[in-house]
Coordinates of C-alpha atoms and ligand atoms in Angstrom, one line a residue:
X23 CA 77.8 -18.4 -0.6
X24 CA 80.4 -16.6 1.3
X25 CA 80.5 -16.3 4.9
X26 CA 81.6 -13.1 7.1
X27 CA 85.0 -13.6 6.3
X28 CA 84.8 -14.1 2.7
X29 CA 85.4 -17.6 2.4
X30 CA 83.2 -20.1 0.8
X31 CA 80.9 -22.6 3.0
X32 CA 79.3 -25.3 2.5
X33 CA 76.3 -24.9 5.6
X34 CA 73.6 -23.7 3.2
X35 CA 71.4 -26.2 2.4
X36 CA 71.9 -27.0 -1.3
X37 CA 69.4 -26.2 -4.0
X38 CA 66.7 -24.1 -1.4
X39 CA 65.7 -21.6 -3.6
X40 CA 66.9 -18.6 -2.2
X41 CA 64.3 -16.5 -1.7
X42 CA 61.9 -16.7 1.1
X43 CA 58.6 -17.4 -0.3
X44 CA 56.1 -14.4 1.1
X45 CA 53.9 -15.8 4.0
X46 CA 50.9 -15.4 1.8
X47 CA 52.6 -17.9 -1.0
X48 CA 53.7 -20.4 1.9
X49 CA 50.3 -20.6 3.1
X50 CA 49.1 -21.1 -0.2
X51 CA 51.1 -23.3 -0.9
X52 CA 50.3 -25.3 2.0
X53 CA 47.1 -25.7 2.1
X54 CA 44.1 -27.0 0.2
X55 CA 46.0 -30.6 -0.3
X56 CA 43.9 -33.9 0.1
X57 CA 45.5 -36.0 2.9
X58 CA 48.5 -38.4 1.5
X59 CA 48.7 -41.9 3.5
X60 CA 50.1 -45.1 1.8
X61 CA 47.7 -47.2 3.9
X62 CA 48.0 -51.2 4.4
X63 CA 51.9 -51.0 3.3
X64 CA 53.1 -54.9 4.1
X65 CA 56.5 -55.9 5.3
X66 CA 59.3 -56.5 2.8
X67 CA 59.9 -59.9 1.8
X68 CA 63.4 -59.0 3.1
X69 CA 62.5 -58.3 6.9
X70 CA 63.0 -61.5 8.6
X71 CA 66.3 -62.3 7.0
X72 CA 67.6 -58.5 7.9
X73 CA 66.2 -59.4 11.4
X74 CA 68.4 -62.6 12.0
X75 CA 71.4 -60.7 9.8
X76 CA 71.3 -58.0 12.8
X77 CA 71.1 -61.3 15.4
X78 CA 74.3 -62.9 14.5
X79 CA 76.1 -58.4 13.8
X80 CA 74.2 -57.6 17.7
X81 CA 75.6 -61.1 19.4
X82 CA 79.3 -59.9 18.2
X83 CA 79.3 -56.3 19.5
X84 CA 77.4 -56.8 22.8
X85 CA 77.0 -53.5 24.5
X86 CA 78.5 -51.3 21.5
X87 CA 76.6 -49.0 19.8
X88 CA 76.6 -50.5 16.1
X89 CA 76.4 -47.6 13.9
X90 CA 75.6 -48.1 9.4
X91 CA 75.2 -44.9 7.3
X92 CA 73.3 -45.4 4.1
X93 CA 75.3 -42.5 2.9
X94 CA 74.6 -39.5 0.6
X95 CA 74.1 -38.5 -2.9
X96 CA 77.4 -38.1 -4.7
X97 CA 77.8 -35.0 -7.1
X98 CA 78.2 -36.0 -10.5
X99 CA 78.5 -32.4 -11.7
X100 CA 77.6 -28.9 -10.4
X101 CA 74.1 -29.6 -8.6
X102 CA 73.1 -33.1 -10.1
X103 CA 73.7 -35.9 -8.8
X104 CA 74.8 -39.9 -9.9
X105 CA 71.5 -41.6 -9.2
X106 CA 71.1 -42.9 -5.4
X107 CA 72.7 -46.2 -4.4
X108 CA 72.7 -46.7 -0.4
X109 CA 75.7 -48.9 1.2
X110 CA 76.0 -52.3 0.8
X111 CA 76.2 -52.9 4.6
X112 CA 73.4 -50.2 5.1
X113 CA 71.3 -52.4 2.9
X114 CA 72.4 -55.7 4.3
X115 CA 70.7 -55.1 7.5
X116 CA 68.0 -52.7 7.3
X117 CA 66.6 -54.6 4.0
X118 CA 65.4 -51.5 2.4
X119 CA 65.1 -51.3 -1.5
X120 CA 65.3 -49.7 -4.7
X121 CA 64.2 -45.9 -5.1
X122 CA 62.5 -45.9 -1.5
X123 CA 66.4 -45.8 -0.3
X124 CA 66.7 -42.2 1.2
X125 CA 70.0 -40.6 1.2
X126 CA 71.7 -39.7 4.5
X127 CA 69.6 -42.2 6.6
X128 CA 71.4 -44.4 9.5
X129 CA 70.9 -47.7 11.0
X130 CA 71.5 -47.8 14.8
X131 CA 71.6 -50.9 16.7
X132 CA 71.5 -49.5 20.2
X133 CA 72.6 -51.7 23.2
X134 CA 69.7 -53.0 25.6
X135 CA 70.7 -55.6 27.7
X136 CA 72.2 -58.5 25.9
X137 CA 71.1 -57.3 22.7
X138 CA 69.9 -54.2 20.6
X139 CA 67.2 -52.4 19.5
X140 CA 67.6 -51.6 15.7
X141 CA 66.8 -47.5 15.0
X142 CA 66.4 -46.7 11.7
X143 CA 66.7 -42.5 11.1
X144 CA 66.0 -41.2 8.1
X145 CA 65.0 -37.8 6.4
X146 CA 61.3 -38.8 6.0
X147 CA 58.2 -37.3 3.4
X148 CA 58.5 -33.7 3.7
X149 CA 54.7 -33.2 4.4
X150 CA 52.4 -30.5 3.2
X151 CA 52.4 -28.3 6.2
X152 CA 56.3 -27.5 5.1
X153 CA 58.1 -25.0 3.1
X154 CA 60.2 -28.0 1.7
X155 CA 58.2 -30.0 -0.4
X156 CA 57.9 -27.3 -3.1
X157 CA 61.3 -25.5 -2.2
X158 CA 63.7 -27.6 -1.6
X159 CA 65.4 -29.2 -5.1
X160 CA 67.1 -31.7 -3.2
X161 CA 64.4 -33.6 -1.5
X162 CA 61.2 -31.7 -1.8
X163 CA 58.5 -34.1 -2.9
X164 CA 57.4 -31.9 -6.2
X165 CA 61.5 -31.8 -6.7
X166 CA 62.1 -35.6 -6.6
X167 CA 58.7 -37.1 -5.5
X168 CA 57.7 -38.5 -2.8
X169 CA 59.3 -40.2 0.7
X170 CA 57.8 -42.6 3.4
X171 CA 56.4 -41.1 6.6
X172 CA 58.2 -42.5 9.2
X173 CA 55.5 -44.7 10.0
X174 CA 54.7 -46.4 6.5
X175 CA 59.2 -46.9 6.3
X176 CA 58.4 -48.6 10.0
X177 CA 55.7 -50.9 7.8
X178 CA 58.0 -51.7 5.3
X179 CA 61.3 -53.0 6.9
X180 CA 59.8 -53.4 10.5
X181 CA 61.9 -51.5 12.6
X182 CA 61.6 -48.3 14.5
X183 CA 62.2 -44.9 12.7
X184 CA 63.3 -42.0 14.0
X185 CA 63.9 -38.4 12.3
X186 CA 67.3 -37.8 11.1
X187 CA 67.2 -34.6 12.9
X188 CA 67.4 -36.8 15.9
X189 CA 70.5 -38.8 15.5
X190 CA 73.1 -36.0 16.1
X191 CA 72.2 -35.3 19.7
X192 CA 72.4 -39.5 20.0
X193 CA 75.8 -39.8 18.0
X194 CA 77.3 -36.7 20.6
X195 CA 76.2 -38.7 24.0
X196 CA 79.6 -40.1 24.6
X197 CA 78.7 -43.9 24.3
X198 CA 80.8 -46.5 23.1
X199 CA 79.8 -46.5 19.7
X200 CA 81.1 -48.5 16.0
X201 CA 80.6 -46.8 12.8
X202 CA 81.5 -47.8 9.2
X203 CA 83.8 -45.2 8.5
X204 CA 83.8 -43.4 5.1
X205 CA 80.3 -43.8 4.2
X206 CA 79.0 -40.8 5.9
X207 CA 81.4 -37.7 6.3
X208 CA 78.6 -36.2 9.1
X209 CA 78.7 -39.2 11.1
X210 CA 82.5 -39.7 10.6
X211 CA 82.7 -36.0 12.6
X212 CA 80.6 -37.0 15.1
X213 CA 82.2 -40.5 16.1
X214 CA 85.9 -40.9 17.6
X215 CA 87.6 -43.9 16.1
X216 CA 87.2 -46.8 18.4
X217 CA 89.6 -49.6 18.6
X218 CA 87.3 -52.3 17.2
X219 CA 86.2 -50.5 14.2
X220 CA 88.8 -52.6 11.9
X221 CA 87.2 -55.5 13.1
X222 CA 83.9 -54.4 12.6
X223 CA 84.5 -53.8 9.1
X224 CA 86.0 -57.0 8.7
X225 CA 82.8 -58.9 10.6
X226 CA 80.6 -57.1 8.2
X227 CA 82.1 -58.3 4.7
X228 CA 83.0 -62.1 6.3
X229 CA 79.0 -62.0 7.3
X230 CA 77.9 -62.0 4.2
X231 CA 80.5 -65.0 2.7
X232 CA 77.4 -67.3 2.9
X233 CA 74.3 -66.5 1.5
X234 CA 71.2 -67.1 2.6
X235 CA 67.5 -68.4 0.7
X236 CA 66.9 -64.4 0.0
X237 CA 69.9 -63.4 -1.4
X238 CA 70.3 -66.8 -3.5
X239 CA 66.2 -66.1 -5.1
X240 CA 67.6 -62.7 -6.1
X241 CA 71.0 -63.4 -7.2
X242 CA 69.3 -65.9 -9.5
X243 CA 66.9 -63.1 -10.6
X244 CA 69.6 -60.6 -10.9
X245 CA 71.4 -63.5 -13.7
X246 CA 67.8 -63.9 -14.9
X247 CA 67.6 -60.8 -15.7
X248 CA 70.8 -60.1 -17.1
X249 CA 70.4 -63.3 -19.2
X250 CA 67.6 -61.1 -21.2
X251 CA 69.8 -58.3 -21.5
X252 CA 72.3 -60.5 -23.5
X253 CA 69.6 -61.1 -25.8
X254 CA 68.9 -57.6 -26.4
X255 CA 72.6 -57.1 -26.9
X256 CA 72.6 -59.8 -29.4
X257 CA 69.8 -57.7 -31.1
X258 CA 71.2 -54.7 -31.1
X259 CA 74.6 -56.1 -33.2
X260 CA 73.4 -54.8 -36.2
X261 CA 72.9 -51.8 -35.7
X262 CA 76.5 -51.6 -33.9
X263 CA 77.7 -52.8 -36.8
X264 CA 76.0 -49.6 -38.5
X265 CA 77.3 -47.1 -35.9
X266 CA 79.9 -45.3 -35.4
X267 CA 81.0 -46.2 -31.8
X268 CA 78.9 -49.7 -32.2
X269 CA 80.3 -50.3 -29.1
X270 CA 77.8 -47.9 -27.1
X271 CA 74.8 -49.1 -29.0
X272 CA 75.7 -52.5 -27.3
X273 CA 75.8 -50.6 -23.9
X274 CA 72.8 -49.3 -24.3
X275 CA 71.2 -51.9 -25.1
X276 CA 72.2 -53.4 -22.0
X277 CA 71.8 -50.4 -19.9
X278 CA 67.9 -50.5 -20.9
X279 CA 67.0 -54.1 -20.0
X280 CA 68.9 -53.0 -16.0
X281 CA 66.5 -50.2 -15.7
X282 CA 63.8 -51.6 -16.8
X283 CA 64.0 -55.3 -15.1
X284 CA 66.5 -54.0 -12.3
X285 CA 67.9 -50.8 -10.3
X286 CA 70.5 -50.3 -12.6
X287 CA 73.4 -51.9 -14.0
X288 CA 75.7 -54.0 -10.8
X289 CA 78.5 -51.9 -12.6
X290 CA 80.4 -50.1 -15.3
X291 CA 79.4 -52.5 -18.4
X292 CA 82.6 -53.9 -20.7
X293 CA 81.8 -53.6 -24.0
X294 CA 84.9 -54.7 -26.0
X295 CA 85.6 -55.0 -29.7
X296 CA 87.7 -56.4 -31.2
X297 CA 91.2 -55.9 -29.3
X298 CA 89.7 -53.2 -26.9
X299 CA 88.4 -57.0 -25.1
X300 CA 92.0 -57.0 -24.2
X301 CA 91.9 -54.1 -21.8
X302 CA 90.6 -55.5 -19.0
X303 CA 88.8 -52.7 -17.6
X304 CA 87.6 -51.1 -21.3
X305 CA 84.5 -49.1 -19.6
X306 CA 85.0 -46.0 -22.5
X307 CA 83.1 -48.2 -25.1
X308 CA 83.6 -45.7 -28.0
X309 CA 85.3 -48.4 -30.6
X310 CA 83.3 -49.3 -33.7
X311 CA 81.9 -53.4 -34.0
X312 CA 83.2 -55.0 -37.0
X313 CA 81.8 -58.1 -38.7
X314 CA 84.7 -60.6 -38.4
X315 CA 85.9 -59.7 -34.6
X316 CA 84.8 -61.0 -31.5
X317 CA 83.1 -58.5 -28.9
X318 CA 83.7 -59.0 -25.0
X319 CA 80.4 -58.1 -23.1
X320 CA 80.8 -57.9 -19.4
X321 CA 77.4 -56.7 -17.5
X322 CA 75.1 -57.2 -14.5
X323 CA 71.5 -56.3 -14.1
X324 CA 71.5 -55.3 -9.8
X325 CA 68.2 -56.1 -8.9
X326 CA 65.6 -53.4 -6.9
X327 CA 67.6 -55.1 -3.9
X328 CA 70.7 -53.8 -5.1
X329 CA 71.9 -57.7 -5.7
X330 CA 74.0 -57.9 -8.7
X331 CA 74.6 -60.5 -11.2
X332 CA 78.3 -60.4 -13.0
X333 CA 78.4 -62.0 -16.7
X334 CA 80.6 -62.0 -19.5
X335 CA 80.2 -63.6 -23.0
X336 CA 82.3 -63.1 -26.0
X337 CA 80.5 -63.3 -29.4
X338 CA 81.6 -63.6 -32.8
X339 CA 80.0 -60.2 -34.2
X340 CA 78.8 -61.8 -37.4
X341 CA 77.6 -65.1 -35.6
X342 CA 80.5 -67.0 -36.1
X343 CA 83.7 -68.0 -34.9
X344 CA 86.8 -67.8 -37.1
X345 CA 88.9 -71.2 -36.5
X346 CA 91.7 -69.2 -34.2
X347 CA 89.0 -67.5 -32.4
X348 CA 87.0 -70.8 -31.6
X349 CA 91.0 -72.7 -30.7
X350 CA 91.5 -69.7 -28.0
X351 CA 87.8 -69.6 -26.9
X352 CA 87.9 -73.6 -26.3
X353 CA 90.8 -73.3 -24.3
X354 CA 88.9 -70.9 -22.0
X355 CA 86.0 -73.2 -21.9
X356 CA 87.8 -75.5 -21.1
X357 CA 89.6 -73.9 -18.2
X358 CA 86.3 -72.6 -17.2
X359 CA 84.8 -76.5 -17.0
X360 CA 87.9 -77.0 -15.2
X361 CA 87.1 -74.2 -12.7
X362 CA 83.7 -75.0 -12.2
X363 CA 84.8 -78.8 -11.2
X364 CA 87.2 -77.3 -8.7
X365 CA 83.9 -75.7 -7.1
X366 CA 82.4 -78.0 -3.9
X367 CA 82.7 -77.5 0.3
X368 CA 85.9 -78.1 1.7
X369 CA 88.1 -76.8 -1.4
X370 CA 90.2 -73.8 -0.9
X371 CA 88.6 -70.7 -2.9
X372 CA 92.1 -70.4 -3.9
X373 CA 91.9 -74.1 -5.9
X374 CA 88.9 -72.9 -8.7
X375 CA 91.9 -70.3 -9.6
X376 CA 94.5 -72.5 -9.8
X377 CA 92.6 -75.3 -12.0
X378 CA 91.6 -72.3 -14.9
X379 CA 95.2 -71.3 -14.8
X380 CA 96.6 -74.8 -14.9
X381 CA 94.5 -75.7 -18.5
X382 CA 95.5 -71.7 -19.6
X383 CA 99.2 -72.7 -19.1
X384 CA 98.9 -76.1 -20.8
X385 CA 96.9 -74.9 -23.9
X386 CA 99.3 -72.2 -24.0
X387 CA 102.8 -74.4 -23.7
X388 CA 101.1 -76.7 -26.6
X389 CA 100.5 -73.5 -28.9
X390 CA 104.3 -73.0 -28.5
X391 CA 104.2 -69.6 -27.1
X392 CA 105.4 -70.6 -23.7
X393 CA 109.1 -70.4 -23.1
X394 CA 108.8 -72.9 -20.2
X395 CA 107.1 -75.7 -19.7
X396 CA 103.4 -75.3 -18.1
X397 CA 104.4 -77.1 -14.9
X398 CA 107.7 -74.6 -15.0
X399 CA 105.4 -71.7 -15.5
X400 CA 102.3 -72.8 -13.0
X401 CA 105.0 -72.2 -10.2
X402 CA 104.2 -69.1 -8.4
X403 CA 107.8 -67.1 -8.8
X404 CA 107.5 -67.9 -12.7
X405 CA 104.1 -67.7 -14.0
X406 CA 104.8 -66.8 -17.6
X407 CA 101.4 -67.4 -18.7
X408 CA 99.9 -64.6 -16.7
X409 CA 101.0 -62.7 -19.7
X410 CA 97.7 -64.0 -21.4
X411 CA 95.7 -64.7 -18.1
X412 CA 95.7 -61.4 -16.7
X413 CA 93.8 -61.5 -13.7
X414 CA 92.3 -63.8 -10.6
X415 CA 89.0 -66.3 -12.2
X416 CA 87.1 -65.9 -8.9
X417 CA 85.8 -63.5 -6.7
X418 CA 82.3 -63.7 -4.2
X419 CA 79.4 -61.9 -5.8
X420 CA 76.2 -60.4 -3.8
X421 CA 75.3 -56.9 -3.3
X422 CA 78.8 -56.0 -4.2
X423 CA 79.8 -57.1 -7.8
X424 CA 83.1 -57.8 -5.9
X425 CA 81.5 -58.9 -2.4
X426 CA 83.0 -59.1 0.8
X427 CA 86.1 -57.1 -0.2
X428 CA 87.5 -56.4 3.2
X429 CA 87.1 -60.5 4.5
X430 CA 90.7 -61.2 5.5
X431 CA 92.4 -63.6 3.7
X432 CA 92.2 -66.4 5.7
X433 CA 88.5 -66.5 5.4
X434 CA 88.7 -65.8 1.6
X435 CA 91.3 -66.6 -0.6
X436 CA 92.7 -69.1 1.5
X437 CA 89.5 -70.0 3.3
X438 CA 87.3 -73.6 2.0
X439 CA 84.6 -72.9 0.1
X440 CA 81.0 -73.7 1.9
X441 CA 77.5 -73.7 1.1
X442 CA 75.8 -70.7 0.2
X443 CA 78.7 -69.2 -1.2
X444 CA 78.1 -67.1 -4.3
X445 CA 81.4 -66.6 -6.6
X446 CA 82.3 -66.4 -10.7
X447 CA 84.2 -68.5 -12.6
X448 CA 85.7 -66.5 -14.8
X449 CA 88.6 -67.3 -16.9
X450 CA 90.0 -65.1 -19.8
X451 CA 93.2 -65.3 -22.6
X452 CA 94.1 -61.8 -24.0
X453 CA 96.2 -61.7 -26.5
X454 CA 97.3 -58.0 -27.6
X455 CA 97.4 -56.7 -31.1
X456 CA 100.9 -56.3 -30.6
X457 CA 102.0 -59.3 -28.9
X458 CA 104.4 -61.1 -31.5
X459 CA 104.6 -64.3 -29.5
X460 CA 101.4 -65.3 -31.0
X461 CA 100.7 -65.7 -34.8
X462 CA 98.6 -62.6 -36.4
X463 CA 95.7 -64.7 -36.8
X464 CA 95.6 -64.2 -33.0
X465 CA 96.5 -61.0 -31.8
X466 CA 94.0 -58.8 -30.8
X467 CA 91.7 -61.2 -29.8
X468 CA 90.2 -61.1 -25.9
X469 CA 88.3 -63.9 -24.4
X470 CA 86.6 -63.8 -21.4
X471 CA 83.7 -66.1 -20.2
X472 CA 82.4 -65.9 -16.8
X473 CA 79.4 -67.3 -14.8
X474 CA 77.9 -67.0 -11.3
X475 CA 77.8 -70.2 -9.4
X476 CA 76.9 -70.8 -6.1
X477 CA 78.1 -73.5 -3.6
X478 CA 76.1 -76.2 -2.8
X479 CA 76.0 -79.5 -0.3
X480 CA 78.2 -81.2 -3.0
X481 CA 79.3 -79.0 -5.6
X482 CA 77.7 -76.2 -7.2
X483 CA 74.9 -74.5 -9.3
X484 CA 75.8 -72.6 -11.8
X485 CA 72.7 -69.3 -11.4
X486 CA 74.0 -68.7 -15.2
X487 CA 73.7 -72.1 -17.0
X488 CA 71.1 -70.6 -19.0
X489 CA 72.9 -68.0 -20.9
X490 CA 74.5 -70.3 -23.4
X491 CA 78.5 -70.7 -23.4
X492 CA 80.2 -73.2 -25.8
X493 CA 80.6 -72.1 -29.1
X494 CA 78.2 -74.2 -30.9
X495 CA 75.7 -72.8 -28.6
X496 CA 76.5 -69.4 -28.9
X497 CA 76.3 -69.4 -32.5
X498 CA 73.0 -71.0 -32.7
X499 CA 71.8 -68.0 -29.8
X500 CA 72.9 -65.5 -32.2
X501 CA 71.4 -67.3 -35.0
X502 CA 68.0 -67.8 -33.0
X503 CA 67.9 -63.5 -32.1
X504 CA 69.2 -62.4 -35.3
X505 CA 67.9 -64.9 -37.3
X506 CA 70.6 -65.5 -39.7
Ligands
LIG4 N1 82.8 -57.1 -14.0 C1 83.9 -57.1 -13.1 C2 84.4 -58.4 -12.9 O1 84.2 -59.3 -13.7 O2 85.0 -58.7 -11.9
MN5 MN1 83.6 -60.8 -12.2
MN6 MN1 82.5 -59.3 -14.9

């Protein structure tokens, strides 16, 4: 569409077909519907814990308008869009789920006396007395189904609702007001940048460092979950095997048991093959799976609650490990069992890293590939083993695969670990197909194995223990699913 002047805007509402229906059609359309209430909807399990969340975020910003988009659909191409996934934050404190997240809607805790009052706006059901629901592609119910009434949303999480069409005039009053920025391009217009709002972004990621009983019950069933996606990867080998691009039929597999059990997949899912395990971030998945190689499968089930689990196993593709593949994977183990040890209240998170790297660097200096010693290399200004290691072997977990990304350092990395906590454990050795520091037998093999633990009174409990790890159990998993 081009305005007066020629140029091209963006104000028309997207995908409203274009032509005004004839009054005779609209009031067709309209009328002769039965009457649509979701009667008796109960309260999320959810609503409490959101409730005392917004306790501890309204006790912090006293007197500040508090301000969380859910955000809106992001193009994928033309006029489709990526399938709907509301803002961490957004969902961290209005507890709503799955595919009843609406696009565009805003949390507002409004000030009222020492406290707030928690609005939630959103678009809501775009009842039968509209044009909408048959015209507009977007959010018309015959389009993309069916929205809660503000009333039945108001059942579901238990806080007031309001029409979206209502928060501009609120946003434009002039109040002191917090936002997270970045989220919501509409409500970044409407709001000037306020002094605090670093902070507030900062208080939102450290408030979720800890988890609590909610978020534990469904990071265990987003890893139970993803623990039966594993199997159906393990099933699917085979026919990898048989595929050109084996790699995606191992994706797929995946990608299935996440949309049917979950929301969708936490992230991007690794599959590597062979030495494609060595690029750390190999999301393209287009290699073939060869009998003899090891495949790297990283993937997470995110629950209807958008609570992700993050695992990684490394398979031998015909069931079992060569003898260099099973030396490199033990050393990982290894590291890992070191890792998990380092895991209790009171250690630095910075510790579980340094007790994977110091195994790496020791099994490393006794293959004879080091040209230090391990101590020599463990020192930060040397580190020669990072070559192999790659990356960091912890990071917090929760609705975020990488959670609490904007917690400052001192209350991260450098912070002690405490109960509730929620991180991985995973270590990795890479070794590339053209490194010749290692012998052939080695090169091009990439090991990762990584679990979810969280931290308890006096250690930790690994959510993952299930999904089997050492070798010897790995091979009898594979033998158990494929039965050979
Ligand atoms: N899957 C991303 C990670 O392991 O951090
Ligand atoms: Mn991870
Ligand atoms: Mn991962």
């Amino acid at each position: 569409m081009n305005n007066e002047n020629g140029e091209v805007t963006t104000d028309k509402p997207k995908r409203i077909h274009d032509q005004a229906p004839s009054e005779l059609f609209s009031n067709f359309m309209k009328s002769g519907w039965a009457p649509s209430n979701l009667e008796n909807l109960a309260p999320l399990e959810v609503v409490t814990y959101a409730y005392s969340r917004r306790q501890v975020l309204s006790s912090a910003f006293k007197g500040i308008r508090l301000v969380l988009p859910a955000g809106g659909y992001k193009v994928r191409a033309n006029d489709t869009d990526y399938n709907y996934r509301p803002h961490s934050a957004f969902v961290y404190y209005s507890g709503v789920q799955g595919s009843d997240a609406t696009a565009d809607a805003v949390l507002v805790l409004e000030p009222s006396g020492d406290s707030h009052i928690t609005y939630l706006y959103m678009n809501p059901r775009s009842t039968r007395d509209t044009d909408a629901f048959y015209r507009d592609a977007k959010y018309g119910e015959l389009w993309v189904g069916r929205r809660f009434t503000l009333e039945e949303a108001k059942a579901c999480y238990q806080i007031d609702t309001k029409h979206l069409d209502d928060l501009t005039q609120l946003l434009e009053d002039g109040k002191e007001t917090l936002i997270v920025r970045d989220v919501d391009s509409n409500v970044d217009k409407k709001v000037v940048k306020h002094d605090r709002e670093d902070e507030f972004a900062i208080f939102l990621s450290e408030q979720r460092l800890c988890k609590d009983e909610y978020e534990i019950r469904e990071l265990q069933a987003a890893v139970d979950a993803t623990a039966l996606g594993f199997n159906d990867v393990i099933a699917a080998i085979p026919a990898a095997v048989e595929t050109p691009r084996g790699e995606r039929v191992l994706d797929a597999a995946f990608y299935g048991r996440a949309r049917i059990l979950g929301n969708d997949l936490g992230y991007n899912t690794i599959v590597g093959a062979g030495s494609h395990a060595c690029v750390l971030h190999w999301i393209r998945n287009d290699g073939n799976v060869r009998s003899g190689e090891l495949v790297l499968v990283d993937a997470g089930v995110e629950r209807e609650s958008f609570y992700t689990a993050d695992i990684t196993r490394t398979l031998p593709v015909n069931g079992k490990f060569t003898p260099a593949q099973r030396a490199l994977y033990m050393l990982v183990y290894e590291s890992q069992l070191a890792g998990f040890a380092a895991v209790k209240p009171g250690v630095l998170f910075s510790e579980i890293n340094k007790a994977c790297q110091a195994v790496l660097a020791r099994g490393l200096a006794d293959m004879g590939v080091l040209t230090v010693s391990a101590e020599e290399s463990l020192k930060p200004e040397v580190g020669l083993h990072r070559r192999w290691t790659l990356h960091g072997v912890s990071h917090h977990l929760g609705l975020d695969v990488h959670d609490c990304a904007q917690a400052r350092k001192e209350m991260y990395l450098d912070a002690p670990l405490r109960e509730g906590m929620v991180l991985t454990v995973e270590p990795g050795l890479y070794i590339q197909p053209d490194d010749e520091l290692f012998a052939p037998e080695y090169r091009g093999i990439g090991i990762r194995i990584e679990d979810d633990v969280m931290v308890t009174a006096d250690g930790y409990r690994n959510l993952s223990e299930n999904i089997p790890r050492h070798p010897d159990d790995i091979e009898k998993w594979m033998k158990r699913i494929l039965g050979n």
